[in-house]
Amino acid sequence: MYKILVVDDEFRVCKMLEKFINKSGLDLQVIASVNNGKDAFEIISKESPDIVVTDIRMPIFDGIELVKRVRAAGNNCDFIFISGYREFEYAHSAISYGVRHYLLKPINKQDFLNSLTKIIQSLDCAENAGGSSDKPHNVLPSATLGIRHSLLKALCRNDGITLTSIEECNRRFLYAFREGRFQVFTGVLDSGNECTDYLSSTLAGAMDNIIHILNKFYAGRLFEKEYYIEDRLLFWLINYDPQNTDLENSVAHVFGEINQMLDRQGDLRFSLAVSPPAKCIQELPGAAALAADALKCRIRIGNGRIIFADTLSYPDAPLAPMQAETVIKYLEADDMEALLTAFGRLLEQSRRQTLHPKYKIDILLTLYKTLEDYVSKYSYLNEVNTDALYKVILTAKTEQSMDSAFMDTLSGLLSHIVSAKQNVDMLPIKNAKEYISAHIDKPLTLLDVADHVHLTPNYFSTLFKNETGSNYLDYLIALRIEKAKELLLTELPLSEVCKRVGYPDVKYFSKIFKKKVGLKPLDYRKFHHSL
């Protein structure tokens, strides 16, 4: 089992990465999670992890300084760097120290697991070869691709990126763009049948074939190109000579080839959204946003077709989003029914209006992000997986199926959240009951037990009654009586039985016992011995 260290100054990110690793099925053990470079260096020096996942910007000293010190100490462990797209000067420095994997925030789970898998495969090969692993400290394709892909992700997620010049963009993102036209394609691969959900291997194979067709068609005809795949989604960027006018008219031909290939593979459909050509690098973010928004329209106009962003016409009247603060208020109050009702109304309203589908989808994605942040804040919600909600939003084939699946998935998630919260609320009561049982022979006031579980007496009393159905004193008496019944079936003297159940006064105990059982203690013993 390989050892892995997680380093990030955000507790939430550390927990999320740990969750990804622990559920990945990979042969990895998280040895620690720390939030600064100094602590990370100390653990690396002592524990020699095989892999270190680290943010670039951290307190005390950053990720670049961490890898620099680790290399100076002679440690050649593998690093995965994560950062925002604005930190490329750091990313370039990381590559010079042999960092072979670079991921952009927000972290995509599949990209992260792919990087871990590649490192493990490399470590396995080195181990099989006798432990010699000569990891080159130069610019390697995977790190370069990570930086290039980060531009595509920032563009297609509409992260507010600004591109000032071709030279600056090429330097930061390792492209070779030239003056000319820029165009963005966004695509999604679906099963043609609404009820069919293909295996990921089938979809991955089909997506590889789509990339092959695109590469083959555009070979030698472009200044620069790049693509990025995220699950069923494809982002494709091209830069070409504006004199090459046939490129702008060739999309239908390429799309036809893709459909012919998919027809041979099975009941698959590919939807492709095309941005208008951007005349300069500064217009590229706007073109990418148009392509991403256009792809969202397929849930209304149908999948398996080309959607040209500049031909769509919808009234610009966005839905009023539900604020994250409102969602959190519902969650904190456990008012899941109100949250479901509110979103049900929102979906119903959207179906009555002919609005651009992007408004609805963006609101649902905002809810997903709010739920994801809420879940990651609390360790007891670690088992609540929001990935299914994200998948429903991005891969739904029709507006009706998205609405239905969204509400079903949201309902299931909220049920998990309520259940987890109830379990953690009742944990102090479970601990209290165990404490009472272990100290049944001692005086046990409500204040004593509440102090033990670190709750105020009033709050403890309320929780206790909600969980057990009786108040604290009645529960304690009933427990002592049941314990006394067991002891009375032994040969212990009555005085000893009284002491063991917390009643030093035999007379008082006998009075309580008769009131609850209907017999005096010794009569109870005689009756059961005669049976």
Coordinates of C-alpha atoms in Angstrom, one line a residue:
M1 CA 0.0 0.0 0.0
Y2 CA 1.4 3.4 -1.0
K3 CA 1.4 6.3 1.4
I4 CA -0.1 9.6 0.5
L5 CA 0.0 13.0 2.2
V6 CA -2.6 15.7 1.6
V7 CA -1.7 19.4 2.1
D8 CA -4.1 22.3 1.7
D9 CA -4.9 25.3 3.9
E10 CA -8.6 24.7 3.5
F11 CA -9.9 22.0 5.8
R12 CA -12.8 21.3 3.5
V13 CA -10.5 20.6 0.5
C14 CA -8.4 18.2 2.6
K15 CA -11.5 16.3 3.7
M16 CA -12.8 16.2 0.1
L17 CA -9.5 14.8 -1.2
E18 CA -9.3 12.2 1.6
K19 CA -12.9 11.1 0.7
F20 CA -11.9 10.8 -3.0
I21 CA -8.8 8.7 -2.1
N22 CA -10.6 6.4 0.5
K23 CA -13.4 5.6 -1.9
S24 CA -11.2 5.2 -5.0
G25 CA -10.4 1.6 -4.4
L26 CA -6.7 2.4 -5.1
D27 CA -3.9 0.9 -3.1
L28 CA -3.4 4.1 -1.0
Q29 CA -3.2 5.1 2.6
V30 CA -3.7 8.7 3.7
I31 CA -1.0 9.1 6.4
A32 CA -2.0 12.7 7.3
S33 CA -3.7 15.9 6.2
V34 CA -1.9 19.2 7.1
N35 CA -2.6 22.9 6.2
N36 CA 0.9 24.4 5.7
G37 CA 4.2 23.6 4.0
K38 CA 6.3 23.5 7.2
D39 CA 4.2 20.7 8.7
A40 CA 4.1 18.9 5.4
F41 CA 7.9 19.0 5.1
E42 CA 8.3 17.5 8.6
I43 CA 5.9 14.7 7.9
I44 CA 7.7 14.0 4.5
S45 CA 11.0 13.9 6.3
K46 CA 9.8 11.4 8.9
E47 CA 7.3 9.2 7.0
S48 CA 8.6 9.4 3.4
P49 CA 5.2 9.3 1.6
D50 CA 5.1 8.0 -2.0
I51 CA 2.7 10.7 -3.1
V52 CA 2.1 14.3 -1.9
V53 CA -1.0 16.2 -3.0
T54 CA -0.5 19.9 -2.3
D55 CA -2.0 23.3 -3.0
I56 CA 0.4 25.9 -4.3
R57 CA -0.6 28.8 -2.0
M58 CA -0.3 27.9 1.7
P59 CA 0.8 29.5 5.0
I60 CA 4.4 29.6 6.3
F61 CA 5.8 28.5 3.0
D62 CA 4.1 27.6 -0.2
G63 CA 4.0 24.5 -2.4
I64 CA 6.9 25.6 -4.5
E65 CA 9.1 26.0 -1.5
L66 CA 7.9 22.6 -0.2
V67 CA 8.9 20.7 -3.3
K68 CA 12.2 22.7 -3.5
R69 CA 13.1 21.6 0.1
V70 CA 12.0 18.0 -0.5
R71 CA 14.1 17.7 -3.6
A72 CA 17.1 19.3 -1.8
A73 CA 16.7 16.7 0.9
G74 CA 17.0 14.0 -1.8
N75 CA 13.4 12.8 -1.6
N76 CA 12.0 12.0 -5.1
C77 CA 8.4 11.4 -4.1
D78 CA 5.6 12.2 -6.6
F79 CA 3.8 15.5 -6.3
I80 CA 0.3 16.4 -7.5
F81 CA -0.1 20.2 -7.5
I82 CA -3.5 21.9 -7.3
S83 CA -4.1 25.6 -7.9
G84 CA -6.2 28.3 -9.4
Y85 CA -5.7 29.2 -13.0
R86 CA -4.2 32.6 -12.0
E87 CA -1.2 30.9 -10.4
F88 CA 0.7 29.8 -13.6
E89 CA 4.0 31.4 -12.7
Y90 CA 4.0 28.9 -9.7
A91 CA 2.9 26.1 -11.9
H92 CA 5.8 26.6 -14.3
S93 CA 8.2 26.6 -11.3
A94 CA 6.7 23.4 -10.1
I95 CA 7.4 21.6 -13.4
S96 CA 11.0 22.6 -13.2
Y97 CA 11.2 20.6 -9.9
G98 CA 9.8 17.5 -11.6
V99 CA 6.1 17.9 -10.6
R100 CA 4.4 15.8 -13.2
H101 CA 0.8 16.3 -12.4
Y102 CA -1.0 19.6 -12.2
L103 CA -4.8 20.1 -11.5
L104 CA -6.9 23.2 -11.5
K105 CA -9.4 24.2 -8.8
P106 CA -12.3 23.3 -8.5
I107 CA -10.8 19.8 -8.5
N108 CA -12.4 17.4 -10.9
K109 CA -12.7 14.0 -9.1
Q110 CA -12.0 12.0 -12.3
D111 CA -8.9 14.1 -13.2
F112 CA -7.6 13.6 -9.6
L113 CA -8.1 9.8 -9.7
N114 CA -6.5 9.6 -13.2
S115 CA -3.4 11.3 -11.8
L116 CA -3.2 9.0 -8.8
T117 CA -3.7 6.0 -11.1
K118 CA -0.8 7.0 -13.4
I119 CA 1.5 7.6 -10.4
I120 CA 0.6 4.2 -8.9
Q121 CA 1.3 2.5 -12.3
S122 CA 4.6 4.2 -12.4
L123 CA 5.5 3.2 -8.8
D124 CA 4.4 -0.4 -9.6
C125 CA 6.6 -0.5 -12.7
A126 CA 9.6 0.8 -10.7
E127 CA 9.0 -1.8 -7.9
N128 CA 8.8 -4.6 -10.4
A129 CA 12.0 -3.4 -12.0
G130 CA 13.8 -3.7 -8.7
G131 CA 13.0 -0.4 -7.1
S132 CA 14.9 1.9 -9.4
S133 CA 12.7 4.8 -10.4
D134 CA 14.4 7.5 -12.3
K135 CA 11.8 10.3 -12.4
P136 CA 13.0 13.0 -14.8
H137 CA 12.9 16.6 -13.5
N138 CA 11.8 18.2 -16.7
V139 CA 8.7 19.3 -18.4
L140 CA 6.6 16.2 -18.9
P141 CA 3.4 15.9 -21.0
S142 CA 1.0 15.2 -18.2
A143 CA 1.9 18.4 -16.3
T144 CA 1.9 20.4 -19.6
L145 CA -1.5 19.0 -20.4
G146 CA -2.8 20.0 -17.0
I147 CA -1.8 23.6 -17.6
R148 CA -3.3 23.6 -21.1
H149 CA -6.5 21.9 -20.0
S150 CA -6.8 24.5 -17.2
L151 CA -7.4 27.2 -19.8
L152 CA -10.2 25.1 -21.4
K153 CA -11.8 24.4 -18.0
A154 CA -11.7 28.1 -17.0
L155 CA -13.2 29.1 -20.3
C156 CA -16.0 26.5 -20.4
R157 CA -16.9 27.0 -16.7
N158 CA -17.1 30.7 -17.3
D159 CA -14.7 31.4 -14.4
G160 CA -14.2 35.0 -15.3
I161 CA -10.8 34.5 -17.0
T162 CA -9.4 37.5 -18.9
L163 CA -7.0 37.1 -21.8
T164 CA -5.0 40.2 -22.6
S165 CA -2.8 39.1 -25.5
I166 CA -1.8 36.0 -27.5
E167 CA 1.8 36.3 -26.1
E168 CA 0.7 36.4 -22.5
C169 CA -1.8 33.5 -23.1
N170 CA 0.9 31.3 -24.7
R171 CA 3.3 32.0 -21.9
R172 CA 0.9 31.2 -19.1
F173 CA -0.9 28.2 -20.7
L174 CA 1.9 26.7 -22.9
Y175 CA 0.0 27.2 -26.2
A176 CA 1.2 28.3 -29.6
F177 CA -1.7 30.5 -30.6
R178 CA -1.4 32.8 -33.5
E179 CA -3.4 35.8 -34.7
G180 CA -6.5 34.5 -36.5
R181 CA -9.8 33.0 -35.5
F182 CA -10.7 31.1 -32.3
Q183 CA -13.6 28.8 -32.0
V184 CA -14.9 26.6 -29.2
F185 CA -17.0 23.5 -29.5
T186 CA -18.8 21.9 -26.5
G187 CA -20.3 18.4 -26.9
V188 CA -22.0 15.8 -24.8
L189 CA -22.4 12.1 -25.4
D190 CA -25.8 10.4 -24.5
S191 CA -27.5 7.1 -24.9
G192 CA -30.2 7.5 -27.6
N193 CA -32.8 5.7 -25.4
E194 CA -34.1 7.7 -22.5
C195 CA -34.0 4.5 -20.3
T196 CA -30.5 3.4 -21.3
D197 CA -27.4 4.2 -19.3
Y198 CA -24.3 2.9 -21.0
L199 CA -21.3 1.6 -19.2
S200 CA -18.6 4.2 -18.7
S201 CA -16.2 2.0 -20.8
T202 CA -18.6 2.2 -23.8
L203 CA -18.9 5.9 -23.5
A204 CA -15.1 6.4 -23.1
G205 CA -14.5 4.3 -26.2
A206 CA -17.0 6.3 -28.2
M207 CA -15.5 9.6 -27.0
D208 CA -12.0 8.4 -28.0
N209 CA -13.4 7.8 -31.5
I210 CA -14.9 11.3 -31.7
I211 CA -11.6 12.8 -30.8
H212 CA -9.9 10.6 -33.4
I213 CA -12.3 11.9 -36.1
L214 CA -11.8 15.6 -35.1
N215 CA -8.0 15.2 -35.0
K216 CA -8.0 13.5 -38.4
F217 CA -10.2 16.1 -40.0
Y218 CA -8.4 19.1 -38.7
A219 CA -4.9 17.7 -39.0
G220 CA -2.5 20.2 -40.7
R221 CA -5.3 22.8 -41.0
L222 CA -5.0 24.6 -37.7
F223 CA -2.5 26.9 -35.9
E224 CA -3.4 25.3 -32.6
K225 CA -5.9 22.9 -31.0
E226 CA -6.7 21.3 -27.7
Y227 CA -9.5 19.2 -26.2
Y228 CA -10.6 18.3 -22.7
I229 CA -13.0 15.5 -21.6
E230 CA -14.9 15.4 -18.4
D231 CA -17.1 12.4 -18.1
R232 CA -19.5 12.6 -21.1
L233 CA -18.6 16.2 -21.9
L234 CA -16.1 17.4 -24.5
F235 CA -14.5 20.8 -24.8
W236 CA -12.6 21.5 -28.1
L237 CA -10.7 24.7 -28.9
I238 CA -9.2 25.5 -32.4
N239 CA -7.2 28.5 -33.7
Y240 CA -7.0 28.9 -37.4
D241 CA -6.2 31.2 -40.3
P242 CA -9.2 33.5 -41.2
Q243 CA -8.4 33.0 -44.9
N244 CA -9.3 29.3 -44.5
T245 CA -13.0 29.9 -44.8
D246 CA -13.9 26.3 -45.5
L247 CA -13.2 25.5 -41.8
E248 CA -16.1 27.6 -40.7
N249 CA -18.4 25.6 -43.0
S250 CA -17.0 22.2 -42.3
V251 CA -18.7 21.5 -38.9
A252 CA -21.7 19.7 -40.5
H253 CA -19.3 17.3 -42.4
V254 CA -17.4 16.4 -39.3
F255 CA -20.6 16.0 -37.3
G256 CA -21.9 13.6 -40.0
E257 CA -18.8 11.4 -39.7
I258 CA -19.3 11.3 -35.9
N259 CA -22.9 10.2 -36.2
Q260 CA -22.0 7.5 -38.7
M261 CA -19.4 6.1 -36.3
L262 CA -21.9 6.2 -33.4
D263 CA -24.5 4.4 -35.4
R264 CA -22.1 1.6 -35.8
Q265 CA -21.3 1.5 -32.1
G266 CA -24.9 1.4 -30.8
D267 CA -27.7 3.6 -29.7
L268 CA -25.5 6.7 -28.9
R269 CA -26.2 10.3 -29.6
F270 CA -23.7 13.2 -29.7
S271 CA -24.8 16.8 -29.3
L272 CA -22.4 19.6 -30.4
A273 CA -22.6 23.3 -29.7
V274 CA -20.6 25.7 -31.7
S275 CA -19.5 29.2 -30.8
P276 CA -19.3 32.0 -33.3
P277 CA -15.7 32.6 -34.4
A278 CA -13.8 34.9 -32.1
K279 CA -11.7 37.4 -34.1
C280 CA -9.1 37.9 -31.3
I281 CA -7.9 36.2 -28.2
Q282 CA -9.7 38.8 -26.0
E283 CA -13.1 37.6 -27.4
L284 CA -12.3 33.9 -26.7
P285 CA -13.9 33.8 -23.2
G286 CA -17.2 35.3 -24.5
A287 CA -17.3 32.7 -27.4
A288 CA -16.6 29.9 -25.0
A289 CA -19.5 31.0 -22.7
L290 CA -21.8 31.1 -25.7
A291 CA -20.9 27.5 -26.7
A292 CA -21.3 26.3 -23.1
D293 CA -24.7 28.0 -22.8
A294 CA -25.8 26.7 -26.2
L295 CA -25.1 23.1 -25.2
K296 CA -27.6 23.5 -22.4
C297 CA -30.4 24.1 -24.9
R298 CA -30.3 20.5 -26.1
I299 CA -32.6 19.5 -23.2
R300 CA -35.3 21.5 -24.9
I301 CA -34.6 21.3 -28.6
G302 CA -33.4 17.7 -28.6
N303 CA -30.1 15.9 -28.4
G304 CA -28.0 14.4 -31.2
R305 CA -27.8 17.6 -33.3
I306 CA -25.6 20.7 -33.9
I307 CA -26.5 23.8 -32.0
F308 CA -25.0 27.1 -33.4
A309 CA -24.8 29.5 -30.5
D310 CA -25.3 32.6 -32.7
T311 CA -28.6 31.3 -34.1
L312 CA -30.4 30.8 -30.7
S313 CA -33.0 33.4 -29.7
Y314 CA -34.5 33.4 -26.2
P315 CA -35.9 36.3 -24.2
D316 CA -33.4 37.6 -21.7
A317 CA -35.5 37.2 -18.5
P318 CA -33.6 35.0 -16.1
L319 CA -35.3 33.2 -13.2
A320 CA -34.8 34.7 -9.8
P321 CA -32.3 32.3 -8.2
M322 CA -32.7 31.0 -4.7
Q323 CA -30.0 32.5 -2.6
A324 CA -27.4 30.2 -1.0
E325 CA -28.2 31.7 2.4
T326 CA -31.9 30.6 2.0
V327 CA -30.9 27.1 1.1
I328 CA -28.5 26.9 4.1
K329 CA -31.4 28.2 6.4
Y330 CA -33.6 25.4 5.2
L331 CA -30.8 22.9 5.8
E332 CA -29.9 24.1 9.3
A333 CA -33.6 24.1 10.2
D334 CA -34.0 20.5 8.8
D335 CA -36.9 21.9 6.8
M336 CA -36.2 19.7 3.8
E337 CA -39.9 19.7 2.7
A338 CA -39.8 23.5 2.3
L339 CA -36.6 23.3 0.2
L340 CA -38.1 20.6 -2.1
T341 CA -41.3 22.6 -2.4
A342 CA -39.4 25.8 -3.3
F343 CA -37.4 24.0 -6.0
G344 CA -40.4 22.3 -7.3
R345 CA -42.1 25.6 -7.8
L346 CA -39.0 27.0 -9.5
L347 CA -38.9 24.1 -12.0
E348 CA -42.6 24.4 -12.7
Q349 CA -42.2 28.2 -13.3
S350 CA -39.3 27.5 -15.8
R351 CA -41.4 25.1 -17.8
R352 CA -44.2 27.7 -18.2
Q353 CA -41.7 30.2 -19.7
T354 CA -39.7 30.1 -22.9
L355 CA -36.5 31.1 -21.2
H356 CA -33.0 30.0 -22.2
P357 CA -32.4 26.7 -20.4
K358 CA -29.1 28.0 -19.1
Y359 CA -30.9 30.0 -16.4
K360 CA -32.5 26.9 -15.0
I361 CA -29.4 24.8 -15.2
D362 CA -27.2 27.5 -13.7
I363 CA -29.6 27.8 -10.7
L364 CA -29.5 24.0 -10.2
L365 CA -25.7 24.0 -10.4
T366 CA -25.7 26.7 -7.8
L367 CA -27.8 24.5 -5.5
Y368 CA -25.4 21.6 -6.2
K369 CA -22.4 23.8 -5.2
T370 CA -24.2 25.0 -2.0
L371 CA -25.1 21.4 -1.0
E372 CA -21.5 20.3 -1.7
D373 CA -20.0 23.1 0.4
Y374 CA -22.5 22.4 3.2
V375 CA -21.8 18.6 3.2
S376 CA -18.0 19.2 3.2
K377 CA -18.2 21.4 6.3
Y378 CA -19.4 18.7 8.6
S379 CA -17.4 15.4 9.1
Y380 CA -20.6 13.5 10.0
L381 CA -22.0 14.2 6.5
N382 CA -19.0 12.6 4.8
E383 CA -21.1 9.7 3.5
V384 CA -23.5 12.1 1.7
N385 CA -22.5 12.0 -1.9
T386 CA -23.6 14.9 -4.1
D387 CA -22.0 13.6 -7.3
A388 CA -25.3 12.1 -8.5
L389 CA -27.0 15.5 -8.4
Y390 CA -24.2 17.0 -10.6
K391 CA -24.5 14.2 -13.1
V392 CA -28.2 14.6 -13.4
I393 CA -27.9 18.3 -14.2
L394 CA -25.2 17.9 -16.8
T395 CA -26.2 14.7 -18.6
A396 CA -30.0 14.9 -18.6
K397 CA -31.3 14.3 -22.1
T398 CA -34.6 16.3 -21.9
E399 CA -35.9 19.1 -19.7
Q400 CA -38.7 16.8 -18.4
S401 CA -36.3 14.0 -17.5
M402 CA -33.9 16.5 -15.9
D403 CA -36.6 18.0 -13.7
S404 CA -37.9 14.6 -12.6
A405 CA -34.5 13.1 -11.9
F406 CA -33.3 16.3 -10.2
M407 CA -36.2 16.3 -7.7
D408 CA -35.8 12.5 -7.0
T409 CA -32.1 12.8 -6.5
L410 CA -32.4 16.0 -4.4
S411 CA -35.0 14.3 -2.2
G412 CA -32.7 11.3 -1.6
L413 CA -29.8 13.6 -0.7
L414 CA -31.8 15.6 1.7
S415 CA -33.1 12.4 3.4
H416 CA -29.4 11.3 3.8
I417 CA -28.6 14.7 5.3
V418 CA -31.5 14.6 7.8
S419 CA -30.6 11.0 8.8
A420 CA -27.0 11.9 9.3
K421 CA -27.8 15.0 11.4
Q422 CA -30.3 13.0 13.5
N423 CA -27.7 10.4 14.2
V424 CA -25.1 12.9 15.3
D425 CA -27.7 14.7 17.4
M426 CA -28.5 11.5 19.2
L427 CA -24.8 10.5 19.7
P428 CA -24.6 12.4 23.1
I429 CA -27.7 10.4 24.2
K430 CA -26.1 7.1 23.2
N431 CA -23.0 8.1 25.2
A432 CA -25.2 9.2 28.2
K433 CA -27.1 5.9 28.3
E434 CA -23.8 4.0 28.2
Y435 CA -22.5 6.2 31.0
I436 CA -25.6 5.7 33.1
S437 CA -25.4 1.9 32.7
A438 CA -21.7 1.8 33.7
H439 CA -22.3 4.0 36.8
I440 CA -25.7 2.7 37.9
D441 CA -24.4 2.2 41.4
K442 CA -23.6 5.8 41.8
P443 CA -25.8 8.9 42.5
L444 CA -26.6 10.1 39.0
T445 CA -28.2 13.5 38.7
L446 CA -29.3 14.9 35.4
L447 CA -26.6 17.6 35.8
D448 CA -23.9 14.9 36.2
V449 CA -24.8 13.1 33.0
A450 CA -25.3 16.3 31.0
D451 CA -21.9 17.5 32.1
H452 CA -20.4 14.2 31.0
V453 CA -21.8 14.6 27.4
H454 CA -21.0 18.4 27.4
L455 CA -24.6 19.6 27.0
T456 CA -26.6 22.1 29.1
P457 CA -29.1 20.3 31.4
N458 CA -32.1 21.8 29.6
Y459 CA -30.9 20.8 26.1
F460 CA -29.8 17.4 27.4
S461 CA -33.2 16.8 29.0
T462 CA -35.0 17.7 25.7
L463 CA -32.8 15.5 23.5
F464 CA -33.1 12.7 26.0
K465 CA -36.9 12.7 26.0
N466 CA -37.0 12.9 22.2
E467 CA -34.7 9.9 21.9
T468 CA -36.0 7.6 24.8
G469 CA -39.6 8.7 25.0
S470 CA -39.4 9.3 28.8
N471 CA -37.8 12.0 31.0
Y472 CA -34.4 11.4 32.6
L473 CA -35.6 10.4 36.1
D474 CA -38.2 7.9 34.9
Y475 CA -35.6 6.3 32.6
L476 CA -33.0 6.1 35.5
I477 CA -35.6 4.5 37.8
A478 CA -36.7 2.0 35.2
L479 CA -33.1 1.0 34.4
R480 CA -32.3 0.5 38.1
I481 CA -35.4 -1.6 38.7
E482 CA -34.6 -3.9 35.7
K483 CA -31.0 -4.3 37.0
A484 CA -32.4 -5.0 40.5
K485 CA -34.6 -7.8 39.1
E486 CA -31.6 -9.5 37.6
L487 CA -29.6 -9.3 40.9
L488 CA -32.6 -10.5 43.0
L489 CA -32.4 -13.8 41.1
T490 CA -29.0 -14.3 42.6
E491 CA -28.1 -15.1 46.2
L492 CA -26.8 -11.5 46.9
P493 CA -28.1 -10.0 50.2
L494 CA -30.8 -7.4 49.6
S495 CA -28.5 -4.6 51.0
E496 CA -25.9 -5.5 48.3
V497 CA -28.5 -5.4 45.6
C498 CA -29.6 -2.0 46.7
K499 CA -26.0 -0.7 46.7
R500 CA -25.4 -2.0 43.2
V501 CA -28.4 -0.2 41.7
G502 CA -27.6 3.1 43.5
Y503 CA -30.0 2.8 46.4
P504 CA -28.1 2.8 49.7
D505 CA -31.4 3.0 51.7
V506 CA -33.0 -0.5 51.7
K507 CA -36.4 0.8 52.9
Y508 CA -36.6 3.5 50.2
F509 CA -35.6 1.0 47.5
S510 CA -38.2 -1.5 48.6
K511 CA -40.9 1.2 48.4
I512 CA -39.8 2.2 44.9
F513 CA -39.6 -1.4 43.8
K514 CA -43.1 -2.3 45.0
K515 CA -44.5 0.7 43.3
K516 CA -43.0 -0.2 40.0
V517 CA -43.2 -4.0 40.1
G518 CA -46.2 -4.7 42.4
L519 CA -44.1 -6.9 44.8
K520 CA -41.6 -6.2 47.5
P521 CA -38.0 -7.2 46.5
L522 CA -37.8 -10.3 48.7
D523 CA -41.3 -11.4 47.6
Y524 CA -40.2 -11.0 44.0
R525 CA -37.2 -13.2 44.7
K526 CA -39.3 -15.9 46.4
F527 CA -41.9 -15.9 43.6
H528 CA -39.3 -16.5 40.9
H529 CA -37.4 -19.1 42.9
S530 CA -40.6 -21.1 43.3
L531 CA -41.1 -21.3 39.5

